[in-house]
Coordinates of C-alpha atoms in Angstrom, one line a residue:
Chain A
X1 CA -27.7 -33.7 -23.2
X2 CA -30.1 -31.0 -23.9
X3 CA -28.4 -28.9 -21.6
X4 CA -24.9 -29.6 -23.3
X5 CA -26.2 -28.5 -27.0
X6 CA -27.2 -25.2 -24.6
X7 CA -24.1 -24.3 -23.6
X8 CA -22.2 -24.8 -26.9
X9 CA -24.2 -22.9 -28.6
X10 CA -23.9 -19.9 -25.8
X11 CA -20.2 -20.2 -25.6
X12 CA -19.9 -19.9 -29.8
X13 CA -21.9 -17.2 -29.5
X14 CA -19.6 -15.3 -27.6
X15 CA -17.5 -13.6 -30.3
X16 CA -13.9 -13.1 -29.9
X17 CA -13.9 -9.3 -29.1
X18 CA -10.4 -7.6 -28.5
X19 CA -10.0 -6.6 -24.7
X20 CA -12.3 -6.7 -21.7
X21 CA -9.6 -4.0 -20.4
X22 CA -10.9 -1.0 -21.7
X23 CA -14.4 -1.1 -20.7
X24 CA -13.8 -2.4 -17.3
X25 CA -10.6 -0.6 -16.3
X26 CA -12.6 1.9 -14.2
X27 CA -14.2 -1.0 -12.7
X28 CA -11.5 -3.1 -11.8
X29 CA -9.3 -0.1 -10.4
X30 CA -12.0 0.7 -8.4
X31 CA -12.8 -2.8 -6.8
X32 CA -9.3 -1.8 -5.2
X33 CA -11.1 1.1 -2.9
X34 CA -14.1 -1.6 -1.4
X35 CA -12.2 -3.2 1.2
X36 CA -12.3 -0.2 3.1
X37 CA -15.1 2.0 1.3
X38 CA -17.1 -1.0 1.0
X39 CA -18.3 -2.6 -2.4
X40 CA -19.1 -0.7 -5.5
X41 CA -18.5 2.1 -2.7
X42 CA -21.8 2.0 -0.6
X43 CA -22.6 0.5 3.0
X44 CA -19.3 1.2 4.6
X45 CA -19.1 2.2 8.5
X46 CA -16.8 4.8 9.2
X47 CA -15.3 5.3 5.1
X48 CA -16.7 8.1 2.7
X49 CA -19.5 6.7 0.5
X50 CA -17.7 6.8 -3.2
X51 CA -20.9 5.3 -4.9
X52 CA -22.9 8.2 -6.5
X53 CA -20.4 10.6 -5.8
X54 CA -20.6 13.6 -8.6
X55 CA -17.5 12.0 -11.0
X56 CA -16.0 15.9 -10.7
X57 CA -15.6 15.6 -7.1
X58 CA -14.1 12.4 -6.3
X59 CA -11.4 13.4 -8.7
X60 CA -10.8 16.5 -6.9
X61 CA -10.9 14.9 -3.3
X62 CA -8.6 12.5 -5.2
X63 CA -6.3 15.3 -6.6
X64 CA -6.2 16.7 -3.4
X65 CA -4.7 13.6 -1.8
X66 CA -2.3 13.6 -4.3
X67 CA -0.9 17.1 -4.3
X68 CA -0.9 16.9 -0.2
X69 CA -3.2 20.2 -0.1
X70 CA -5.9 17.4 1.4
X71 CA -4.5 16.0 4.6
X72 CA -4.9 12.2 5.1
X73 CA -3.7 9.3 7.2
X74 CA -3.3 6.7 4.0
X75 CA -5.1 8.3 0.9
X76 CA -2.0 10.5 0.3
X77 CA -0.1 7.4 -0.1
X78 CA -2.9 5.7 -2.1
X79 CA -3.7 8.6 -4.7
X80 CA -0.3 8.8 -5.9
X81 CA -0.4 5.4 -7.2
X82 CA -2.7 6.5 -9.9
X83 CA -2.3 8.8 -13.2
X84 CA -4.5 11.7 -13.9
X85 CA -6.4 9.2 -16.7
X86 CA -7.2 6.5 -13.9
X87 CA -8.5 8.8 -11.8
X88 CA -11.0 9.6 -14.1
X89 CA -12.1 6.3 -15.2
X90 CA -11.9 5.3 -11.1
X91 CA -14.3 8.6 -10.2
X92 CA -16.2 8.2 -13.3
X93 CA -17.2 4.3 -12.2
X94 CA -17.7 5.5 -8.6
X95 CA -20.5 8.7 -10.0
X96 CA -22.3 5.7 -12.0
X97 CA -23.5 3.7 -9.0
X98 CA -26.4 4.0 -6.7
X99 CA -25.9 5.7 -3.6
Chain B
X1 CA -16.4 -26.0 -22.9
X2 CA -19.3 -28.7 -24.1
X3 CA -17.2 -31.2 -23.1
X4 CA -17.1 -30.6 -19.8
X5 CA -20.4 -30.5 -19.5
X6 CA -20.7 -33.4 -21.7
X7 CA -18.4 -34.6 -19.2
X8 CA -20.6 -33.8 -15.9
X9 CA -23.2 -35.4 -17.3
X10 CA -21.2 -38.8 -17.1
X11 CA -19.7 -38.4 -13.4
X12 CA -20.7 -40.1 -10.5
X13 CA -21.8 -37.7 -8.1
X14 CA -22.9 -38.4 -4.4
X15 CA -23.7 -35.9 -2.1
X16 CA -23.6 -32.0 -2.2
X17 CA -22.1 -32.5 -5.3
X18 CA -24.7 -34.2 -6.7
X19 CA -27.4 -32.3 -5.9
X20 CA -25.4 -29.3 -6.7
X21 CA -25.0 -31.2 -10.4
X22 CA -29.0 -31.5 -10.6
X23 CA -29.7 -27.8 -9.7
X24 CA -27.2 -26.2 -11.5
X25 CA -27.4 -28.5 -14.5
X26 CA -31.4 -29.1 -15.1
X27 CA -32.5 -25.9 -14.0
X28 CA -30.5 -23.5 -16.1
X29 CA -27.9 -23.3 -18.5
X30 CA -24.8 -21.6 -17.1
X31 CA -22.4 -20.3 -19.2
X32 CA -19.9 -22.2 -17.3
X33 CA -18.7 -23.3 -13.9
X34 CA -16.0 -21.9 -12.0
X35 CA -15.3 -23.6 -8.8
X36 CA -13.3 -21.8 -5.6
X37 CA -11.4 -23.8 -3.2
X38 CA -11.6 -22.3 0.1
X39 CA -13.9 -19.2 1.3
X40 CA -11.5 -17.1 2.8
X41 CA -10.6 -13.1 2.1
X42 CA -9.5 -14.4 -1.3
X43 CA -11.9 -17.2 -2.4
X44 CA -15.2 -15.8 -0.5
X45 CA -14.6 -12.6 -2.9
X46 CA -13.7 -14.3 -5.5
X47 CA -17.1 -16.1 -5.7
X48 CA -18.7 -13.0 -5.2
X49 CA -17.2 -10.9 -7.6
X50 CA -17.3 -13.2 -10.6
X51 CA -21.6 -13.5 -9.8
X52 CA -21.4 -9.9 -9.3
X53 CA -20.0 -9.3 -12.4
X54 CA -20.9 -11.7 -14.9
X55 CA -24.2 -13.4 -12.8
X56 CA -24.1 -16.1 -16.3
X57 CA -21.1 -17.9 -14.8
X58 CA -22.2 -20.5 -12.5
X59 CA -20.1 -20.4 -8.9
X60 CA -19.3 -23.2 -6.5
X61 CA -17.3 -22.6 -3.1
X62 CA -16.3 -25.4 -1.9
X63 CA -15.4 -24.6 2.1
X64 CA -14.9 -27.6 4.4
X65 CA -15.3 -24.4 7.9
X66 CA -18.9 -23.5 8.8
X67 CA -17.7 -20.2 9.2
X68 CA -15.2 -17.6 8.5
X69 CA -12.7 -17.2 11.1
X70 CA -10.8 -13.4 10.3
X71 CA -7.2 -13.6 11.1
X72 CA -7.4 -10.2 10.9
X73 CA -8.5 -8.5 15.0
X74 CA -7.6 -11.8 16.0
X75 CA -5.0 -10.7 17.9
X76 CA -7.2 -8.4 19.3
X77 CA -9.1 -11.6 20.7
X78 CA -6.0 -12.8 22.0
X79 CA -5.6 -9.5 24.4
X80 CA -9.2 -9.5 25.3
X81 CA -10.4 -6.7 23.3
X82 CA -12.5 -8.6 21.1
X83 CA -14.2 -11.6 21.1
X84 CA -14.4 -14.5 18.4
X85 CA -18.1 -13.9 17.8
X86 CA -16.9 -10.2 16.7
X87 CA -14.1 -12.3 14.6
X88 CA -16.5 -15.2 13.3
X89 CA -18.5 -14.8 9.8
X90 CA -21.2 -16.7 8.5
X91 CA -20.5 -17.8 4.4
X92 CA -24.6 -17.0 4.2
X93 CA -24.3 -13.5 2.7
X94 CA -22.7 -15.4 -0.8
X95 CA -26.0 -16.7 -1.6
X96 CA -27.6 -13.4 -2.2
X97 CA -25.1 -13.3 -5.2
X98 CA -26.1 -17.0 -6.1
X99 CA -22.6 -18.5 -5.3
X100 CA -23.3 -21.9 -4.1
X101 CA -21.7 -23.4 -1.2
X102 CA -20.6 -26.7 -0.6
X103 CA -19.6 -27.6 2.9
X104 CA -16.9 -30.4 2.1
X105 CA -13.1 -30.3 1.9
X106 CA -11.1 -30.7 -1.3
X107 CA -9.0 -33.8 -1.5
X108 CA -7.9 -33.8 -4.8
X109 CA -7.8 -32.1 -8.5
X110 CA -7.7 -33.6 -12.1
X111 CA -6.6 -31.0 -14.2
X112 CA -6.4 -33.1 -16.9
X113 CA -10.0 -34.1 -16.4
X114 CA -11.0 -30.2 -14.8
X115 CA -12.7 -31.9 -11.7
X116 CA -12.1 -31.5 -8.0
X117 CA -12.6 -34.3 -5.6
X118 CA -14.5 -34.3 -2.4
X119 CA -13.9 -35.3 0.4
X120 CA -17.5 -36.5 1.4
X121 CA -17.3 -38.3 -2.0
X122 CA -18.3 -37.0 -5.2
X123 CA -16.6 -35.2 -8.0
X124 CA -17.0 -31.4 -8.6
X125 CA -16.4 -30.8 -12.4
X126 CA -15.2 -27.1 -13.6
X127 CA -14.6 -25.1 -16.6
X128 CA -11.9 -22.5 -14.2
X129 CA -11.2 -23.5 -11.0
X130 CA -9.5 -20.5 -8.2
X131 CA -7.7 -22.5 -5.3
X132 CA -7.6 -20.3 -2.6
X133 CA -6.0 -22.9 0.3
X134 CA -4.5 -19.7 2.4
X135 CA -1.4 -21.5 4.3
X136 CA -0.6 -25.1 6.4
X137 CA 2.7 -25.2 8.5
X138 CA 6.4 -27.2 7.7
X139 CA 5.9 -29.2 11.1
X140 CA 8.8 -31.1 9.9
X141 CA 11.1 -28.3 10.4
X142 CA 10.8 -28.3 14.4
X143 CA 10.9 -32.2 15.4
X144 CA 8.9 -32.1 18.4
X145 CA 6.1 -29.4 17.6
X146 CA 3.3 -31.5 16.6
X147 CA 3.2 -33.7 19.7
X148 CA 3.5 -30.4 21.9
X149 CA 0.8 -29.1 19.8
X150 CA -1.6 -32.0 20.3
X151 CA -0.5 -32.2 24.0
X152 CA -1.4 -28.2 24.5
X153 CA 2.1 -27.4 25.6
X154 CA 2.5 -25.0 22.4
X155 CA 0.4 -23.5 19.6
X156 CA 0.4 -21.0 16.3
X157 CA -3.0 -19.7 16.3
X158 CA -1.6 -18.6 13.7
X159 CA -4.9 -19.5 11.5
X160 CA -7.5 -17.9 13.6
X161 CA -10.2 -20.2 15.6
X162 CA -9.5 -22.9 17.8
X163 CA -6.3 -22.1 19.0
X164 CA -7.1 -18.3 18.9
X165 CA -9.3 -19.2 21.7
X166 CA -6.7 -21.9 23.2
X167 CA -4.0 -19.2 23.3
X168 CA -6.4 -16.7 24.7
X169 CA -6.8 -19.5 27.9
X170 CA -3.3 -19.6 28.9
X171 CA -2.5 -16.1 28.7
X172 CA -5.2 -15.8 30.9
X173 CA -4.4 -18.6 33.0
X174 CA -0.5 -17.8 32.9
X175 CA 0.7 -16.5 36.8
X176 CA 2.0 -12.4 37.0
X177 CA 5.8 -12.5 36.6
X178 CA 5.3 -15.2 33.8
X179 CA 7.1 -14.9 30.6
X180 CA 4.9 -15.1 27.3
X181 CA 7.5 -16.1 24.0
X182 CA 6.5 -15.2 20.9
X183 CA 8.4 -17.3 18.4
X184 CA 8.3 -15.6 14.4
X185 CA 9.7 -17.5 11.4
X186 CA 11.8 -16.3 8.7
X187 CA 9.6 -14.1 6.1
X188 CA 8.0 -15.0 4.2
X189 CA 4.8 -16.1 6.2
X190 CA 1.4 -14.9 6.4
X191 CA 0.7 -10.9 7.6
X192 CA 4.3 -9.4 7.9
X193 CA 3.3 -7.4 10.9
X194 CA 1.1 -9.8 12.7
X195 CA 3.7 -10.9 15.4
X196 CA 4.7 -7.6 16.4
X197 CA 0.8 -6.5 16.5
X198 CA 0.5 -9.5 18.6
X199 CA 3.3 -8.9 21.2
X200 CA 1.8 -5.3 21.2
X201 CA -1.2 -6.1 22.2
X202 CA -0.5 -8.9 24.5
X203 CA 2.0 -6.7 26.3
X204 CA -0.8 -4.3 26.7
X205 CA -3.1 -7.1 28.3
X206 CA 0.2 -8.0 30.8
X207 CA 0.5 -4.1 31.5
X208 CA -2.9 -3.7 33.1
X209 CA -4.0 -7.5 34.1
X210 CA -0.5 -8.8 35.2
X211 CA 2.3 -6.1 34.9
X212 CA 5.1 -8.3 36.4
X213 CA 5.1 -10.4 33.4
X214 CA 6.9 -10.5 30.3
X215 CA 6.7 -10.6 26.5
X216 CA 9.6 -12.3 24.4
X217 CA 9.3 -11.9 21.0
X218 CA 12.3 -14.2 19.6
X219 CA 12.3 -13.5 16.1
X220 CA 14.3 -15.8 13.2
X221 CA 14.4 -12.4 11.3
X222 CA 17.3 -10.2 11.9
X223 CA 14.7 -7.1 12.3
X224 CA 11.4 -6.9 12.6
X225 CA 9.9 -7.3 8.9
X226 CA 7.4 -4.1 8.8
X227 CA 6.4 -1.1 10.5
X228 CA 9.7 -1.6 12.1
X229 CA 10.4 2.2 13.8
X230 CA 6.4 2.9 14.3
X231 CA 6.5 -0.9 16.5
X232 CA 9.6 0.0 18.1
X233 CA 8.4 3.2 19.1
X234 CA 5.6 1.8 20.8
X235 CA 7.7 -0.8 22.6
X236 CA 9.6 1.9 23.7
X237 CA 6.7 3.9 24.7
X238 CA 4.1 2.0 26.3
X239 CA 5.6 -1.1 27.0
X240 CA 9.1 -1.1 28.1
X241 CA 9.7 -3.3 31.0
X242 CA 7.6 -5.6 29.2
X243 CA 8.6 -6.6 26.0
X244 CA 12.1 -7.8 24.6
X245 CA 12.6 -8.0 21.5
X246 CA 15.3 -10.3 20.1
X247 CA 16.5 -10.7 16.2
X248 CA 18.7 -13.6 14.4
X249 CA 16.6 -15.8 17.0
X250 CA 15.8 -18.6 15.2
X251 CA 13.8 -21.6 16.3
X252 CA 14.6 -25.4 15.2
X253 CA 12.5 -27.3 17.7
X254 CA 10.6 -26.9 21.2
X255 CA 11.0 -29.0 23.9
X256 CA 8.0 -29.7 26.1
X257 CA 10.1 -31.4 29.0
X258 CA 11.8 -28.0 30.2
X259 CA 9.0 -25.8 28.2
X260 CA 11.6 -24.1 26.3
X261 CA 12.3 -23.0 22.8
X262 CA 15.2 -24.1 21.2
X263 CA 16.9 -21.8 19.6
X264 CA 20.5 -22.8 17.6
X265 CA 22.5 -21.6 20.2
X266 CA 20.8 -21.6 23.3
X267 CA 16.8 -22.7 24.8
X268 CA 14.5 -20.0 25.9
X269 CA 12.2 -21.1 28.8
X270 CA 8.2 -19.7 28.8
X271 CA 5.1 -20.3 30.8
X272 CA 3.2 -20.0 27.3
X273 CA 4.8 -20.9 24.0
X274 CA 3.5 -19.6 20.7
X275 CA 5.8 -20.5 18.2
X276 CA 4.6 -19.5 14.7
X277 CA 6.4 -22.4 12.2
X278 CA 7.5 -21.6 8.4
X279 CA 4.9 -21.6 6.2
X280 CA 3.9 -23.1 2.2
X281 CA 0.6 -23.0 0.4
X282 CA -1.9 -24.9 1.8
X283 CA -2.2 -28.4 1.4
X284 CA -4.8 -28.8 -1.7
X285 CA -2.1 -26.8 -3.6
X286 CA 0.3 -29.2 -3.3
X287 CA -2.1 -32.1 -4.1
X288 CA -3.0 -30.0 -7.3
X289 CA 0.8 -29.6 -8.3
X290 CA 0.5 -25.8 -8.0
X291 CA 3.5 -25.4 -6.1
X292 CA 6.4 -23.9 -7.9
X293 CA 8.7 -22.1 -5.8
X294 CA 11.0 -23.8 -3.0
X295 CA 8.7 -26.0 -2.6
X296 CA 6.6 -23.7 -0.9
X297 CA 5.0 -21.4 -2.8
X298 CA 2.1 -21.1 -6.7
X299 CA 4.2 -19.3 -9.1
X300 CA 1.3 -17.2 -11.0
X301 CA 0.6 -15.1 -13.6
X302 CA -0.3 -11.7 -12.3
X303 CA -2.6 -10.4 -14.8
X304 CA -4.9 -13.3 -14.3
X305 CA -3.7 -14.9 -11.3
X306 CA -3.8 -18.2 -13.2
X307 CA -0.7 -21.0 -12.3
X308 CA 2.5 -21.3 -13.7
X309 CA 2.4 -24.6 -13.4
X310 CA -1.4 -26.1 -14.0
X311 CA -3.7 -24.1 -16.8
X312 CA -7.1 -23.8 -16.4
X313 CA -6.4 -23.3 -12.3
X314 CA -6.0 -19.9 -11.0
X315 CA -4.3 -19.3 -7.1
X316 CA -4.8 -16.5 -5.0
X317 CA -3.8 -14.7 -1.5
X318 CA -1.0 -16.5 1.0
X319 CA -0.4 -19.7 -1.4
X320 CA 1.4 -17.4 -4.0
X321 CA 4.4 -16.7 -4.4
X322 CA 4.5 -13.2 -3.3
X323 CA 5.4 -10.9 -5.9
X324 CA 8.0 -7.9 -5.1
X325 CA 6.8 -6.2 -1.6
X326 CA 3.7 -7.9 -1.5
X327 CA 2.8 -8.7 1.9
X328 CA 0.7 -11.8 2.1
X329 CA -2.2 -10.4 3.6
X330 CA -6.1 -10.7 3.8
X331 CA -5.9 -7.0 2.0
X332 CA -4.0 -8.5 -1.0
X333 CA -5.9 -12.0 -0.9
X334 CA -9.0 -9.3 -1.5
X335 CA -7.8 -7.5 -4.1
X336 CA -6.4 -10.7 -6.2
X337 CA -9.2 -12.3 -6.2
X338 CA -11.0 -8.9 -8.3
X339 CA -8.1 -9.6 -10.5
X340 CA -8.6 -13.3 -10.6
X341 CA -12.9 -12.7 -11.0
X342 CA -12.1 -9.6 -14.4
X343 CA -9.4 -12.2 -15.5
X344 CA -11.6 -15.3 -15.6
X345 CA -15.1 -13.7 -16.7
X346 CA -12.4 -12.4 -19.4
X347 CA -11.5 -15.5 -20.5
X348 CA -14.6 -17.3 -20.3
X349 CA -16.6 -14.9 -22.6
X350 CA -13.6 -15.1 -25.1
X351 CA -12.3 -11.5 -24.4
X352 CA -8.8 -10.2 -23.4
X353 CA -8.1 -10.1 -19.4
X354 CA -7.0 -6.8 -18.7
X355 CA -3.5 -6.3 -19.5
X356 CA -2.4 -4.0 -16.4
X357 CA -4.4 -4.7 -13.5
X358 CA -3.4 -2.6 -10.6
X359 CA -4.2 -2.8 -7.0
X360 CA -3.9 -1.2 -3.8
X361 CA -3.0 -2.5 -0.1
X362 CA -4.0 -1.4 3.3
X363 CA -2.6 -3.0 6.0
X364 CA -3.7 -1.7 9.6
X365 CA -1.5 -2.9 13.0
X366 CA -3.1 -2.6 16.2
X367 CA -0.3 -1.2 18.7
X368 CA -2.8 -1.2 21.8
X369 CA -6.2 -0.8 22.5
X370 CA -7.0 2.0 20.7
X371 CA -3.8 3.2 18.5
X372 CA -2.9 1.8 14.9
X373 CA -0.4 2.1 12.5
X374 CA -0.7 1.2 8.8
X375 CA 1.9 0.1 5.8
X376 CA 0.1 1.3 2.3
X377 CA 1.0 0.0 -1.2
X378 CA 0.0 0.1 -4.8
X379 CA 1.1 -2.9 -7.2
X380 CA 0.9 -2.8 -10.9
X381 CA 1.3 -4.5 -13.9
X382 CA 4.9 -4.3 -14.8
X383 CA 6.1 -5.7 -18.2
X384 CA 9.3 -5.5 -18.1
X385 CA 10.0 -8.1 -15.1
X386 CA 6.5 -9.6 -16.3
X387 CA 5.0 -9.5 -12.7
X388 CA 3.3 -6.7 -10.0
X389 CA 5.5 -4.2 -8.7
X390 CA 5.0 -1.0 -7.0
X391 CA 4.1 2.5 -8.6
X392 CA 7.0 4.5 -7.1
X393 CA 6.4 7.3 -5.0
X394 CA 3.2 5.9 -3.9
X395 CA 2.7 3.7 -0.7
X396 CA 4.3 4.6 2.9
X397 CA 3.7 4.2 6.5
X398 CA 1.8 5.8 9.2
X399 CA 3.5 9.3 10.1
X400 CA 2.9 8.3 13.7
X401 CA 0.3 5.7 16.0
X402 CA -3.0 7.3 16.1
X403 CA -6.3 6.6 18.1
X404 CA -7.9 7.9 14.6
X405 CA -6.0 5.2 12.9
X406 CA -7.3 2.9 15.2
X407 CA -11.0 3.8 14.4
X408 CA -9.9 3.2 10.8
X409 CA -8.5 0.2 11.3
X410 CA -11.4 -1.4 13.0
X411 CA -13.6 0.5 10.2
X412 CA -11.2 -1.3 7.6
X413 CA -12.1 -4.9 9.5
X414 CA -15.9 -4.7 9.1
X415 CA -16.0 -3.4 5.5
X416 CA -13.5 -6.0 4.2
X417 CA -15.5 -8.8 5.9
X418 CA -18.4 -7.4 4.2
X419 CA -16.4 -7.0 0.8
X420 CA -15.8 -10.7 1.1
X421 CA -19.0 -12.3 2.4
X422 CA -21.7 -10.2 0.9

């Protein structure tokens, strides 16, 4: 019973705050890129590490996917599912984790 | 939320479950449970994610297989390229992200109540619960399968393990000059270009082991359902002589007397029958009253991957109904679940779920040993038809079969598992 009066109080703690979208967008959009480049972007065999990466320069690898001035076998195809804003908030995520 | 674990406190637990009950319950005070049916590519990174992300929610996988069996390179198994140890994943990696697993099927759900029954007895109770039940097979639609199943005389493998293996034997066993068939059923059913990856790949195993033998891919489809010119191509290329392919062939039974598919208008004699039958959701769905489409498949809602048809319960991967272009695949499994894990950590600390998740989908298609081909996709919130659809003028196909595509796809195999499992 103790443990009941616990959790009701955590859970009415919790205030009732407008989105979760906006401060996770980068990190949801970027959970996309772990199946191949591995989670949160480190420990992947044969994939470009993404964690750590300087924010400026996954968004102009990124760019250069999209444009077609990069050659690539799928990340062409990938890139230009994005907007110039959620590539930002993807390579900005990415440039915040560990290597 | 108290209720329920008012609730807990009240059930009778036996088992996993109740020691599960004692640990979680007496120990700490966890914002709240979510429980996962099935640790597949969806539920296994479902688990994770949510501890990942928000390590205050309390996780329990329930997963009656003591091991992950990938579906994915399985076919590679099936042409002797791979082996099931490289195809076979230990759930152990979960725990490092606390997600606790509890070896024991799920036989039943009371929404109403928010607990899931165990097989091994016990009652799991849940604040969220994420079915993830992957596929089970309409038997009922071909009369005579099940008793050539259980006799040996055909099989799916279709869900990778046992018959995986099963299949392997009697492709090895089968004499030169034997004919392999290959029997696909109408889309949709799990991994779009699986059959045609396996008669690739099986036709590359007849090419240098047995030459004088045949594949026969008899397909219910009227074409083959993706990465139709780069599979051709590679018929055409590497395997001709070897492999027939055949649309608008539809099987409605097998008949183990004359070993023959039976197709509507004629019956198709083989030395090794795989016939793949239609697909639903798996079985726990239907128990739960998740399914609402054709009786098949778990309507959702995409932006949180939470049923149509049951609250509180969110389904991922093969057990949905696909939304537009969506291949069920381990790749999209994966990336609903991250949907599924920001949704419910959402909901659970009384925020918003995002209101336009977007995802992206690899799927790579070994054409031989060494050369893949890939279909590429990006879904997203669309709310207009209120469900995922793809950004246009992003997404394609492989220019061409490539040995580099082949490292990928291999690449692609061992980072998803680790994605999934930790």
């Amino acid at each position: 019973m103790r443990v009941s009066i616990i959790c009701a109080v955590v859970v009415a703690a919790v205030p009732m705050v407008a989105s979760a979208q906006d401060r996770n967008a980068g990190r949801n959009m970027a959970a996309s890129c772990a199946m191949c480049h591995g989670t949160d972007g480190r420990g992947a065999t044969g994939y470009q590490p993404l964690a750590g990466m300087a924010k400026d320069e996954l968004v102009r690898k990124l760019n250069g996917f999209r444009s077609g001035a990069t050659p690539a076998t799928v990340m062409h195809q990938i890139s230009k599912g994005y907007t110039d804003q959620q590539i930002q908030l993807i390579a900005e995520y990415f440039s915040a984790q560990k290597k | 939320m108290n209720r329920t674990f008012d609730r807990r406190d009240f059930l009778k637990l036996t088992g996993a479950a109740a020691a599960l009950a004692a640990a979680g319950c007496a120990s700490t005070s966890p914002k709240a449970r979510v429980v996962v049916i099935g640790g597949g590519f969806g539920g296994a990174t479902a688990a994770k994610y949510i501890r990942m992300w928000d390590p205050s929610i309390e996780v329990v996988m329930v997963e009656r297989a003591d091991a992950f069996i990938s579906c994915p390179i399985s076919n590679l198994v099936l042409a002797g390229y791979k082996s099931m140890a490289n195809i076979t994943h230990r759930h152990d990696g979960l725990q490092r992200y606390g997600v606790q697993v509890v070896r024991d099927e799920a036989t039943a759900v009371d929404a109403a109540k928010r607990v899931v029954r165990l097989a091994r007895g016990g009652d799991l109770a849940y604040d969220r619960l994420i079915v993830a039940p992957g596929i089970d097979f309409m038997f009922n639609e071909l009369p005579a399968y099940q008793s050539a199943m259980s006799a040996g005389r055909v099989l799916h493998a279709w869900k990778a393990g046992e018959q995986t293996v099963a299949l392997r034997r009697q492709l090895e066993q089968m004499k030169d000059g034997g004919v392999y068939v290959l029997s696909v059923p109408l889309a949709p059913y799990r991994c779009p270009p699986g059959p045609y990856e396996r008669a690739s790949l099986v036709a590359g195993y007849f090419k240098k082991a047995k030459p004088r033998s045949k594949v026969l891919v008899l397909d219910a489809n009227p074409d083959v359902t993706s990465k139709g010119p780069l599979f051709k191509k590679a018929w055409a290329d590497l395997y001709k002589g070897i492999l027939e392919y055949r649309g608008n062939a539809k099987a409605i039974d097998v008949d183990v007397r004359t070993g023959s598919v039976k197709l509507e208008v004629e019956d198709v004699k083989g030395d090794v029958l795989n016939v793949v039958p239609p697909q639903r959701a798996g079985d726990i769905a239907v128990k739960a009253g998740l399914i609402t489409a054709n009786n098949r498949w778990c309507g959702i809602d995409w932006r949180t991957m939470e049923s149509t048809a049951v609250k509180g319960v969110h389904v991922l991967g093969d057990a949905t109904l696909s939304a537009p272009l969506m291949p069920k695949s381990g790749s999209m499994a994966n990336q609903h679940a991250k949907i599924c894990a920001a949704a419910v950590i959402a909901l659970i600390n009384g925020q918003q779920p995002d209101a336009g998740p977007k995802i992206a989908n690899t799927c790579y298609s070994y054409v031989s040993d060494n050369e893949a081909i890939h279909v590429a996709s990006v879904h997203t919130w669309n709310e207009k038809d209120k469900t995922l659809t793809t950004v246009p003028g992003s997404g394609g196909v492989s220019s061409a079969r490539s040995e580099l595509e082949g490292a990928y796809a291999w690449a692609w195999a061992v980072n998803i598992w680790q994605d999934v499992l930790g």
